[in-house]
PDB file of C-alpha atoms and ligand atoms in Angstrom:
ATOM      1  CA  MET A   1       0.205   0.315   0.020  1.00 88.00           C
ATOM      2  CA  LYS A   2       1.947   2.975  -1.244  1.00 95.00           C
ATOM      3  CA  PHE A   3      -0.519   5.449  -0.733  1.00 98.00           C
ATOM      4  CA  GLU A   4      -2.036   4.386   2.152  1.00 97.00           C
ATOM      5  CA  ASN A   5      -3.398   7.506   4.555  1.00 94.00           C
ATOM      6  CA  LYS A   6      -2.278   9.719   1.606  1.00 98.00           C
ATOM      7  CA  VAL A   7      -4.984  12.695  -0.445  1.00 99.00           C
ATOM      8  CA  VAL A   8      -5.469  12.158  -4.303  1.00 99.00           C
ATOM      9  CA  ILE A   9      -7.695  14.859  -5.720  1.00 99.00           C
ATOM     10  CA  ILE A  10      -8.034  13.935  -9.926  1.00 99.00           C
ATOM     11  CA  THR A  11      -9.680  16.435 -12.001  1.00 98.00           C
ATOM     12  CA  GLY A  12     -11.017  14.149 -14.945  1.00 98.00           C
ATOM     13  CA  GLY A  13     -11.784  11.558 -12.048  1.00 98.00           C
ATOM     14  CA  THR A  14     -14.956  10.513 -13.484  1.00 98.00           C
ATOM     15  CA  ARG A  15     -13.943   8.551 -16.616  1.00 97.00           C
ATOM     16  CA  GLY A  16     -11.166   7.755 -18.626  1.00 97.00           C
ATOM     17  CA  ILE A  17      -7.291   7.992 -18.123  1.00 98.00           C
ATOM     18  CA  GLY A  18      -8.822   9.613 -14.879  1.00 98.00           C
ATOM     19  CA  LEU A  19     -11.164   6.991 -13.601  1.00 98.00           C
ATOM     20  CA  ALA A  20      -8.464   4.166 -14.139  1.00 98.00           C
ATOM     21  CA  THR A  21      -5.898   6.044 -12.672  1.00 99.00           C
ATOM     22  CA  ALA A  22      -8.142   7.103  -9.262  1.00 99.00           C
ATOM     23  CA  LYS A  23      -8.690   3.169  -9.108  1.00 98.00           C
ATOM     24  CA  ALA A  24      -4.937   2.513  -9.302  1.00 98.00           C
ATOM     25  CA  PHE A  25      -4.788   5.286  -6.716  1.00 99.00           C
ATOM     26  CA  LEU A  26      -7.342   3.164  -4.502  1.00 98.00           C
ATOM     27  CA  LYS A  27      -5.583  -0.189  -4.945  1.00 98.00           C
ATOM     28  CA  GLU A  28      -2.866   1.414  -3.067  1.00 98.00           C
ATOM     29  CA  GLY A  29      -4.490   2.772  -0.378  1.00 98.00           C
ATOM     30  CA  ALA A  30      -5.235   6.179  -1.311  1.00 98.00           C
ATOM     31  CA  LYS A  31      -8.252   8.520   0.060  1.00 98.00           C
ATOM     32  CA  VAL A  32      -9.775   9.647  -4.034  1.00 99.00           C
ATOM     33  CA  VAL A  33     -11.037  12.999  -4.811  1.00 99.00           C
ATOM     34  CA  VAL A  34     -12.255  12.308  -8.147  1.00 98.00           C
ATOM     35  CA  CYS A  35     -13.483  15.715 -10.103  1.00 98.00           C
ATOM     36  CA  GLY A  36     -16.112  16.269 -12.824  1.00 98.00           C
ATOM     37  CA  SER A  37     -17.332  18.734 -14.705  1.00 95.00           C
ATOM     38  CA  ARG A  38     -21.492  17.472 -13.725  1.00 95.00           C
ATOM     39  CA  LYS A  39     -22.693  17.057 -10.710  1.00 95.00           C
ATOM     40  CA  GLU A  40     -23.965  13.667 -12.598  1.00 97.00           C
ATOM     41  CA  SER A  41     -20.550  12.233 -13.496  1.00 97.00           C
ATOM     42  CA  VAL A  42     -19.879  12.388 -10.458  1.00 98.00           C
ATOM     43  CA  ASP A  43     -22.232  10.676  -9.114  1.00 98.00           C
ATOM     44  CA  ASN A  44     -21.745   7.889 -11.468  1.00 98.00           C
ATOM     45  CA  ALA A  45     -18.159   7.717 -11.313  1.00 98.00           C
ATOM     46  CA  LEU A  46     -18.729   7.609  -7.096  1.00 98.00           C
ATOM     47  CA  ASN A  47     -20.803   5.239  -7.782  1.00 98.00           C
ATOM     48  CA  GLU A  48     -18.534   2.735  -9.699  1.00 98.00           C
ATOM     49  CA  LEU A  49     -16.231   3.586  -7.489  1.00 98.00           C
ATOM     50  CA  ASN A  50     -17.371   2.642  -4.083  1.00 98.00           C
ATOM     51  CA  ASN A  51     -19.412  -1.079  -6.028  1.00 98.00           C
ATOM     52  CA  GLU A  52     -15.320  -1.913  -6.724  1.00 98.00           C
ATOM     53  CA  PHE A  53     -13.850  -0.450  -3.160  1.00 98.00           C
ATOM     54  CA  PRO A  54     -16.897  -1.114  -0.444  1.00 98.00           C
ATOM     55  CA  SER A  55     -13.928   0.268   2.116  1.00 97.00           C
ATOM     56  CA  SER A  56     -12.121   3.327   0.671  1.00 98.00           C
ATOM     57  CA  THR A  57     -12.356   6.771   1.502  1.00 98.00           C
ATOM     58  CA  ILE A  58     -13.559   7.972  -1.579  1.00 98.00           C
ATOM     59  CA  ARG A  59     -15.455  11.844  -2.835  1.00 98.00           C
ATOM     60  CA  GLY A  60     -16.048  13.573  -5.837  1.00 98.00           C
ATOM     61  CA  ILE A  61     -16.811  17.803  -6.066  1.00 98.00           C
ATOM     62  CA  SER A  62     -16.995  19.787  -9.281  1.00 98.00           C
ATOM     63  CA  PRO A  63     -14.787  23.446  -9.292  1.00 98.00           C
ATOM     64  CA  LEU A  64     -15.637  25.231 -12.214  1.00 98.00           C
ATOM     65  CA  LEU A  65     -11.808  24.585 -13.262  1.00 98.00           C
ATOM     66  CA  SER A  66     -12.045  28.222 -15.321  1.00 98.00           C
ATOM     67  CA  SER A  67     -12.737  29.730 -12.310  1.00 98.00           C
ATOM     68  CA  LEU A  68      -9.768  29.929  -9.872  1.00 98.00           C
ATOM     69  CA  GLU A  69     -12.311  30.883  -6.489  1.00 98.00           C
ATOM     70  CA  SER A  70     -14.414  28.017  -7.332  1.00 98.00           C
ATOM     71  CA  VAL A  71     -11.269  25.455  -7.425  1.00 98.00           C
ATOM     72  CA  LYS A  72      -9.923  27.109  -4.322  1.00 98.00           C
ATOM     73  CA  ASN A  73     -13.296  26.375  -2.108  1.00 98.00           C
ATOM     74  CA  GLU A  74     -13.815  22.778  -3.556  1.00 98.00           C
ATOM     75  CA  PHE A  75      -9.873  22.137  -2.509  1.00 98.00           C
ATOM     76  CA  LYS A  76      -9.968  23.980   0.607  1.00 98.00           C
ATOM     77  CA  LYS A  77     -13.204  21.567   1.626  1.00 98.00           C
ATOM     78  CA  VAL A  78     -10.811  18.482   0.971  1.00 98.00           C
ATOM     79  CA  TYR A  79      -8.608  19.632   3.339  1.00 98.00           C
ATOM     80  CA  ASP A  80     -10.765  20.465   5.480  1.00 98.00           C
ATOM     81  CA  GLU A  81     -11.406  17.107   6.231  1.00 98.00           C
ATOM     82  CA  PHE A  82      -8.466  15.561   5.375  1.00 98.00           C
ATOM     83  CA  LYS A  83      -6.699  18.146   6.515  1.00 98.00           C
ATOM     84  CA  ARG A  84      -3.826  17.214   4.099  1.00 98.00           C
ATOM     85  CA  ILE A  85      -3.729  16.559   0.101  1.00 99.00           C
ATOM     86  CA  ASP A  86      -0.811  15.364  -1.596  1.00 99.00           C
ATOM     87  CA  VAL A  87      -0.971  14.751  -4.905  1.00 99.00           C
ATOM     88  CA  LEU A  88      -3.090  16.550  -7.411  1.00 99.00           C
ATOM     89  CA  ILE A  89      -3.175  14.891 -10.905  1.00 99.00           C
ATOM     90  CA  ASN A  90      -4.118  17.885 -13.229  1.00 98.00           C
ATOM     91  CA  ASN A  91      -5.678  15.670 -15.749  1.00 98.00           C
ATOM     92  CA  ALA A  92      -8.820  16.995 -17.304  1.00 98.00           C
ATOM     93  CA  GLY A  93      -8.456  18.037 -20.688  1.00 97.00           C
ATOM     94  CA  VAL A  94     -10.652  18.776 -24.094  1.00 95.00           C
ATOM     95  CA  SER A  95      -9.367  17.418 -27.180  1.00 93.00           C
ATOM     96  CA  ASP A  96     -10.399  18.971 -30.861  1.00 92.00           C
ATOM     97  CA  ASP A  97      -9.921  18.526 -34.453  1.00 91.00           C
ATOM     98  CA  HIS A  98     -11.001  21.446 -35.833  1.00 94.00           C
ATOM     99  CA  HIS A  99      -9.459  22.237 -39.311  1.00 96.00           C
ATOM    100  CA  VAL A 100      -7.940  26.174 -38.570  1.00 97.00           C
ATOM    101  CA  GLU A 101      -9.733  28.165 -40.595  1.00 97.00           C
ATOM    102  CA  ASN A 102     -13.180  27.175 -38.397  1.00 96.00           C
ATOM    103  CA  TYR A 103     -11.577  27.957 -35.388  1.00 96.00           C
ATOM    104  CA  THR A 104     -13.184  30.516 -33.326  1.00 97.00           C
ATOM    105  CA  GLU A 105     -13.282  32.541 -29.982  1.00 98.00           C
ATOM    106  CA  GLU A 106     -15.510  30.472 -28.693  1.00 98.00           C
ATOM    107  CA  LEU A 107     -13.943  27.384 -28.789  1.00 97.00           C
ATOM    108  CA  ALA A 108     -10.110  28.784 -28.331  1.00 98.00           C
ATOM    109  CA  ASN A 109     -11.259  29.832 -25.048  1.00 98.00           C
ATOM    110  CA  LYS A 110     -12.474  26.590 -24.041  1.00 98.00           C
ATOM    111  CA  ILE A 111      -9.457  25.105 -24.601  1.00 98.00           C
ATOM    112  CA  ILE A 112      -7.540  27.658 -22.755  1.00 98.00           C
ATOM    113  CA  ASP A 113      -9.553  27.131 -20.022  1.00 98.00           C
ATOM    114  CA  ILE A 114      -9.644  23.462 -19.328  1.00 98.00           C
ATOM    115  CA  ASN A 115      -6.240  22.866 -20.644  1.00 98.00           C
ATOM    116  CA  ILE A 116      -4.320  25.610 -19.505  1.00 98.00           C
ATOM    117  CA  LYS A 117      -6.055  27.647 -17.178  1.00 98.00           C
ATOM    118  CA  GLY A 118      -7.591  24.587 -15.369  1.00 98.00           C
ATOM    119  CA  VAL A 119      -3.804  22.857 -14.975  1.00 99.00           C
ATOM    120  CA  LEU A 120      -3.012  26.342 -13.648  1.00 99.00           C
ATOM    121  CA  PHE A 121      -5.953  27.182 -11.175  1.00 99.00           C
ATOM    122  CA  GLY A 122      -5.273  22.883 -10.219  1.00 99.00           C
ATOM    123  CA  SER A 123      -1.890  24.070  -8.610  1.00 99.00           C
ATOM    124  CA  LEU A 124      -2.313  26.756  -6.985  1.00 99.00           C
ATOM    125  CA  ALA A 125      -4.882  25.409  -4.979  1.00 99.00           C
ATOM    126  CA  VAL A 126      -2.708  22.737  -3.815  1.00 99.00           C
ATOM    127  CA  ILE A 127       0.152  25.418  -3.132  1.00 98.00           C
ATOM    128  CA  PRO A 128       0.016  26.795   0.205  1.00 98.00           C
ATOM    129  CA  TYR A 129      -0.784  23.145   1.586  1.00 98.00           C
ATOM    130  CA  MET A 130       1.461  20.997  -0.623  1.00 98.00           C
ATOM    131  CA  LYS A 131       3.752  24.061   1.157  1.00 98.00           C
ATOM    132  CA  GLU A 132       3.301  24.232   4.890  1.00 98.00           C
ATOM    133  CA  ALA A 133       3.381  20.279   4.639  1.00 98.00           C
ATOM    134  CA  LYS A 134       6.695  21.012   3.282  1.00 98.00           C
ATOM    135  CA  SER A 135       5.915  18.452   0.750  1.00 98.00           C
ATOM    136  CA  GLY A 136       3.408  16.827  -1.849  1.00 98.00           C
ATOM    137  CA  VAL A 137       3.539  15.851  -5.954  1.00 99.00           C
ATOM    138  CA  ILE A 138       1.027  17.548  -8.646  1.00 99.00           C
ATOM    139  CA  LEU A 139       1.388  16.290 -12.174  1.00 99.00           C
ATOM    140  CA  ASN A 140      -0.243  16.804 -15.146  1.00 99.00           C
ATOM    141  CA  THR A 141      -1.556  14.979 -18.346  1.00 98.00           C
ATOM    142  CA  SER A 142      -0.158  16.643 -21.462  1.00 98.00           C
ATOM    143  CA  SER A 143      -0.164  14.337 -24.685  1.00 96.00           C
ATOM    144  CA  MET A 144       1.871  13.145 -27.720  1.00 95.00           C
ATOM    145  CA  VAL A 145       0.701  15.629 -30.146  1.00 95.00           C
ATOM    146  CA  SER A 146       3.288  18.012 -27.374  1.00 97.00           C
ATOM    147  CA  ARG A 147       6.135  16.836 -29.711  1.00 94.00           C
ATOM    148  CA  ASP A 148       5.733  16.883 -32.462  1.00 89.00           C
ATOM    149  CA  GLY A 149       2.090  19.371 -33.336  1.00 94.00           C
ATOM    150  CA  THR A 150      -0.601  17.516 -35.353  1.00 92.00           C
ATOM    151  CA  THR A 151      -3.015  18.159 -38.088  1.00 92.00           C
ATOM    152  CA  GLY A 152      -6.197  20.302 -36.867  1.00 93.00           C
ATOM    153  CA  GLY A 153      -6.846  20.702 -33.941  1.00 94.00           C
ATOM    154  CA  VAL A 154      -4.515  23.361 -33.321  1.00 96.00           C
ATOM    155  CA  MET A 155      -5.256  24.667 -29.895  1.00 97.00           C
ATOM    156  CA  TYR A 156      -5.447  21.392 -28.795  1.00 96.00           C
ATOM    157  CA  PRO A 157      -1.180  20.425 -28.986  1.00 97.00           C
ATOM    158  CA  THR A 158      -0.688  24.090 -28.270  1.00 98.00           C
ATOM    159  CA  SER A 159      -2.645  23.213 -24.822  1.00 98.00           C
ATOM    160  CA  LYS A 160      -0.345  20.227 -24.321  1.00 98.00           C
ATOM    161  CA  PHE A 161       3.102  22.175 -24.669  1.00 98.00           C
ATOM    162  CA  ALA A 162       1.983  25.682 -22.717  1.00 98.00           C
ATOM    163  CA  VAL A 163       1.198  22.180 -19.906  1.00 99.00           C
ATOM    164  CA  ASN A 164       4.766  20.792 -20.176  1.00 98.00           C
ATOM    165  CA  GLY A 165       5.823  24.320 -20.638  1.00 98.00           C
ATOM    166  CA  MET A 166       4.200  24.893 -16.655  1.00 98.00           C
ATOM    167  CA  THR A 167       5.112  21.427 -15.288  1.00 99.00           C
ATOM    168  CA  LEU A 168       9.334  21.790 -16.014  1.00 98.00           C
ATOM    169  CA  SER A 169       8.388  25.979 -14.550  1.00 98.00           C
ATOM    170  CA  LEU A 170       6.639  25.100 -11.962  1.00 98.00           C
ATOM    171  CA  ALA A 171       9.353  21.827 -11.279  1.00 99.00           C
ATOM    172  CA  ARG A 172      12.033  24.418 -10.326  1.00 98.00           C
ATOM    173  CA  GLU A 173       9.872  27.469  -8.344  1.00 98.00           C
ATOM    174  CA  LEU A 174       9.055  24.144  -6.224  1.00 98.00           C
ATOM    175  CA  ALA A 175      11.888  22.314  -5.995  1.00 98.00           C
ATOM    176  CA  LYS A 176      12.731  24.527  -2.852  1.00 98.00           C
ATOM    177  CA  TYR A 177       9.637  23.734  -0.747  1.00 98.00           C
ATOM    178  CA  ASN A 178       9.335  19.865  -1.400  1.00 98.00           C
ATOM    179  CA  ILE A 179       6.642  20.070  -4.163  1.00 99.00           C
ATOM    180  CA  ARG A 180       7.549  17.907  -6.958  1.00 99.00           C
ATOM    181  CA  VAL A 181       5.982  18.692 -10.671  1.00 99.00           C
ATOM    182  CA  ASN A 182       5.787  16.339 -13.871  1.00 99.00           C
ATOM    183  CA  ALA A 183       3.745  15.631 -16.480  1.00 99.00           C
ATOM    184  CA  VAL A 184       2.357  12.255 -18.072  1.00 98.00           C
ATOM    185  CA  ALA A 185       2.224  12.350 -22.062  1.00 98.00           C
ATOM    186  CA  PRO A 186      -0.811   9.442 -23.105  1.00 97.00           C
ATOM    187  CA  GLY A 187      -0.374   8.383 -26.475  1.00 95.00           C
ATOM    188  CA  ILE A 188      -3.214   7.182 -28.923  1.00 93.00           C
ATOM    189  CA  THR A 189      -4.771   5.527 -25.466  1.00 96.00           C
ATOM    190  CA  TYR A 190      -7.681   3.067 -25.518  1.00 93.00           C
ATOM    191  CA  THR A 191     -11.105   4.729 -24.138  1.00 91.00           C
ATOM    192  CA  ASP A 192     -15.029   4.818 -24.047  1.00 82.00           C
ATOM    193  CA  MET A 193     -13.952   7.584 -27.062  1.00 75.00           C
ATOM    194  CA  MET A 194     -11.833   5.092 -29.211  1.00 80.00           C
ATOM    195  CA  ARG A 195     -14.738   1.895 -28.690  1.00 80.00           C
ATOM    196  CA  ALA A 196     -17.094   3.750 -30.679  1.00 77.00           C
ATOM    197  CA  VAL A 197     -14.665   3.982 -33.873  1.00 80.00           C
ATOM    198  CA  PRO A 198     -14.622   1.664 -36.562  1.00 83.00           C
ATOM    199  CA  LYS A 199     -11.597  -1.515 -37.157  1.00 86.00           C
ATOM    200  CA  GLU A 200     -10.519   0.357 -40.079  1.00 88.00           C
ATOM    201  CA  TYR A 201     -10.092   3.024 -38.938  1.00 84.00           C
ATOM    202  CA  ILE A 202      -8.261   1.259 -35.623  1.00 88.00           C
ATOM    203  CA  GLU A 203      -6.282  -0.968 -37.310  1.00 91.00           C
ATOM    204  CA  PRO A 204      -3.808   1.174 -39.346  1.00 90.00           C
ATOM    205  CA  LEU A 205      -3.334   3.363 -36.441  1.00 89.00           C
ATOM    206  CA  ILE A 206      -1.942   0.577 -34.211  1.00 93.00           C
ATOM    207  CA  SER A 207       0.011  -0.696 -37.452  1.00 94.00           C
ATOM    208  CA  SER A 208       1.881   2.823 -37.246  1.00 93.00           C
ATOM    209  CA  ILE A 209       2.557   2.371 -33.769  1.00 96.00           C
ATOM    210  CA  PRO A 210       6.119   0.575 -33.050  1.00 96.00           C
ATOM    211  CA  LEU A 211       4.988  -0.990 -29.699  1.00 97.00           C
ATOM    212  CA  LYS A 212       1.967  -2.089 -31.963  1.00 96.00           C
ATOM    213  CA  ARG A 213      -1.002  -1.719 -29.564  1.00 96.00           C
ATOM    214  CA  LEU A 214      -3.070   0.972 -28.524  1.00 95.00           C
ATOM    215  CA  GLY A 215      -2.283   2.116 -24.365  1.00 97.00           C
ATOM    216  CA  GLN A 216      -4.920   1.360 -21.944  1.00 97.00           C
ATOM    217  CA  VAL A 217      -5.889   3.442 -19.344  1.00 98.00           C
ATOM    218  CA  GLU A 218      -4.447   1.785 -17.052  1.00 98.00           C
ATOM    219  CA  ASP A 219      -1.000   2.437 -18.599  1.00 98.00           C
ATOM    220  CA  ILE A 220      -1.209   5.863 -18.232  1.00 98.00           C
ATOM    221  CA  ALA A 221      -2.385   5.020 -14.399  1.00 98.00           C
ATOM    222  CA  ASN A 222       1.043   3.089 -13.820  1.00 98.00           C
ATOM    223  CA  ALA A 223       2.983   6.221 -14.826  1.00 99.00           C
ATOM    224  CA  PHE A 224       1.259   8.612 -12.752  1.00 99.00           C
ATOM    225  CA  ILE A 225       1.181   6.595  -9.054  1.00 98.00           C
ATOM    226  CA  PHE A 226       5.343   5.842 -10.299  1.00 98.00           C
ATOM    227  CA  LEU A 227       5.710   9.575 -10.395  1.00 99.00           C
ATOM    228  CA  ALA A 228       3.327  10.386  -7.077  1.00 98.00           C
ATOM    229  CA  SER A 229       5.567   7.403  -5.315  1.00 98.00           C
ATOM    230  CA  GLU A 230       8.346   7.808  -2.623  1.00 98.00           C
ATOM    231  CA  GLU A 231      10.687   5.232  -5.384  1.00 98.00           C
ATOM    232  CA  ALA A 232      10.190   8.514  -8.153  1.00 98.00           C
ATOM    233  CA  SER A 233      11.177  11.063  -5.142  1.00 98.00           C
ATOM    234  CA  TYR A 234      14.062  12.893  -6.871  1.00 98.00           C
ATOM    235  CA  ILE A 235      12.356  13.012 -10.447  1.00 98.00           C
ATOM    236  CA  SER A 236      10.667  16.327 -11.510  1.00 99.00           C
ATOM    237  CA  GLY A 237      10.511  18.521 -14.063  1.00 98.00           C
ATOM    238  CA  GLN A 238       9.897  15.479 -16.562  1.00 98.00           C
ATOM    239  CA  VAL A 239       7.568  14.483 -19.527  1.00 98.00           C
ATOM    240  CA  LEU A 240       6.749  11.425 -19.570  1.00 98.00           C
ATOM    241  CA  HIS A 241       5.593   9.914 -23.069  1.00 98.00           C
ATOM    242  CA  VAL A 242       3.336   6.860 -22.159  1.00 98.00           C
ATOM    243  CA  ASP A 243       2.698   6.129 -26.217  1.00 97.00           C
ATOM    244  CA  GLY A 244       4.034   2.591 -26.902  1.00 97.00           C
ATOM    245  CA  LEU A 245       6.933   5.425 -29.097  1.00 96.00           C
ATOM    246  CA  ALA A 246       4.105   6.636 -31.046  1.00 93.00           C
ATOM    247  CA  ARG A 247       4.820   9.989 -33.290  1.00 80.00           C
ATOM    248  CA  THR A 248       2.124  11.636 -34.603  1.00 68.00           C
TER     249      THR A 248
HETATM  250  P1  LIG B 301     -11.888  11.603 -21.936  1.00 93.22           P
HETATM  251  O1  LIG B 301     -13.284  12.296 -22.577  1.00 93.22           O
HETATM  252  O2  LIG B 301     -12.635  10.146 -21.302  1.00 93.22           O
HETATM  253  O3  LIG B 301     -12.251  12.690 -19.847  1.00 93.22           O
HETATM  254  C1  LIG B 301     -11.763  14.106 -20.197  1.00 93.22           C
HETATM  255  C2  LIG B 301     -12.078  14.470 -18.864  1.00 93.22           C
HETATM  256  O4  LIG B 301     -12.246  16.107 -18.341  1.00 93.22           O
HETATM  257  C3  LIG B 301     -13.572  13.809 -17.758  1.00 93.22           C
HETATM  258  O5  LIG B 301     -13.605  12.906 -16.412  1.00 93.22           O
HETATM  259  C4  LIG B 301     -13.944  14.644 -17.410  1.00 93.22           C
HETATM  260  O6  LIG B 301     -15.190  15.353 -17.385  1.00 93.22           O
HETATM  261  C5  LIG B 301     -13.261  16.190 -18.194  1.00 93.22           C
HETATM  262  N1  LIG B 301     -13.367  17.258 -17.938  1.00 93.22           N
HETATM  263  C6  LIG B 301     -14.050  17.655 -19.427  1.00 93.22           C
HETATM  264  N2  LIG B 301     -14.623  18.745 -19.329  1.00 93.22           N
HETATM  265  C7  LIG B 301     -14.351  18.982 -18.795  1.00 93.22           C
HETATM  266  C8  LIG B 301     -14.812  20.942 -18.060  1.00 93.22           C
HETATM  267  N3  LIG B 301     -15.338  21.780 -18.995  1.00 93.22           N
HETATM  268  N4  LIG B 301     -13.763  20.297 -16.805  1.00 93.22           N
HETATM  269  C9  LIG B 301     -13.599  20.138 -15.675  1.00 93.22           C
HETATM  270  N5  LIG B 301     -13.269  18.387 -16.360  1.00 93.22           N
HETATM  271  C10 LIG B 301     -13.883  18.307 -18.155  1.00 93.22           C
HETATM  272  O7  LIG B 301     -10.762  11.688 -22.558  1.00 93.22           O
HETATM  273  P2  LIG B 301      -9.315  10.712 -21.440  1.00 93.22           P
HETATM  274  O8  LIG B 301      -8.939  10.442 -22.750  1.00 93.22           O
HETATM  275  O9  LIG B 301      -9.860  10.347 -20.427  1.00 93.22           O
HETATM  276  O10 LIG B 301      -8.171  12.608 -21.531  1.00 93.22           O
HETATM  277  C11 LIG B 301      -8.186  12.606 -20.387  1.00 93.22           C
HETATM  278  C12 LIG B 301      -6.487  13.230 -20.002  1.00 93.22           C
HETATM  279  O11 LIG B 301      -5.651  12.350 -20.749  1.00 93.22           O
HETATM  280  C13 LIG B 301      -7.017  14.781 -21.435  1.00 93.22           C
HETATM  281  O12 LIG B 301      -6.089  15.711 -20.436  1.00 93.22           O
HETATM  282  C14 LIG B 301      -6.686  14.113 -21.902  1.00 93.22           C
HETATM  283  O13 LIG B 301      -6.017  16.000 -23.088  1.00 93.22           O
HETATM  284  C15 LIG B 301      -5.156  13.337 -21.979  1.00 93.22           C
HETATM  285  N6  LIG B 301      -5.382  12.672 -23.253  1.00 93.22           N
HETATM  286  C16 LIG B 301      -5.434  11.619 -23.668  1.00 93.22           C
HETATM  287  C17 LIG B 301      -5.707  10.820 -25.325  1.00 93.22           C
HETATM  288  C18 LIG B 301      -5.770   9.969 -24.913  1.00 93.22           C
HETATM  289  O14 LIG B 301      -6.172   9.465 -25.819  1.00 93.22           O
HETATM  290  N7  LIG B 301      -7.230   8.763 -25.027  1.00 93.22           N
HETATM  291  C19 LIG B 301      -4.387  11.028 -25.684  1.00 93.22           C
HETATM  292  C20 LIG B 301      -3.862  12.178 -25.063  1.00 93.22           C
HETATM  293  C21 LIG B 301      -3.984  12.352 -23.801  1.00 93.22           C
END
């Protein structure tokens, strides 16, 4: 039990990579708080997690990630209950595939709000607690597209380059408080969204990946577990690519 009594907050924890990561931390004894944008998705995730881990401590919150005040208020409730926040995983994200000429101000703002401001505001909301504890781990979900960009949906890779930049800079700025900051950059990962993609699209995709399979959500969760653990206590400012060596 690597995370017994530790408190872990996961944004975008209600499905996909975030939900798998919540399960991985629960298996390791952590108290887990999942964040989702809607109360209904939080309730569904809590039902699933409570069924699978009936004796664990699990909570759900719905901060508005684009509002620093909202994130601070919701995270304060977590701190008030548990008197600690050990790990924050800034995982919520929205992707996009619009052609650049079809971009609107609204779409650009949506991606910036969730993928960039959300990561910053989550971090700002935990720093005071981690600073006081002289220890903490902040992990961000980046993407394989943060290395090579993509054709289409320009603000998505742009936002993930920003996540990498924030990871490196916050790691430097927060090292003096013994707060480590790293990112995991998933490749194409098999989530609910991928289940709907027809076989004829998936197969060429798989053959283009040197390790010849899609990522599973557990592959990404394992990377988060490692980076949050004591085994990674001398690792900060890294972007760990978990992508089967895929390149966009
Ligand atoms: P998903 O769509 O299954 O989950 C996204 C999560 O983000 C959900 O829990 C959702 O509630 C949350 N979210 C979305 N919009 C939100 C909002 N407005 N406010 C609060 N929360 C919001 O996707 P996923 O594939 O599990 O993605 C998780 C992270 O992994 C994202 O940051 C994504 O960019 C990244 N990623 C995914 C892949 C992949 O292939 N699945 C690849 C690279 C990176």
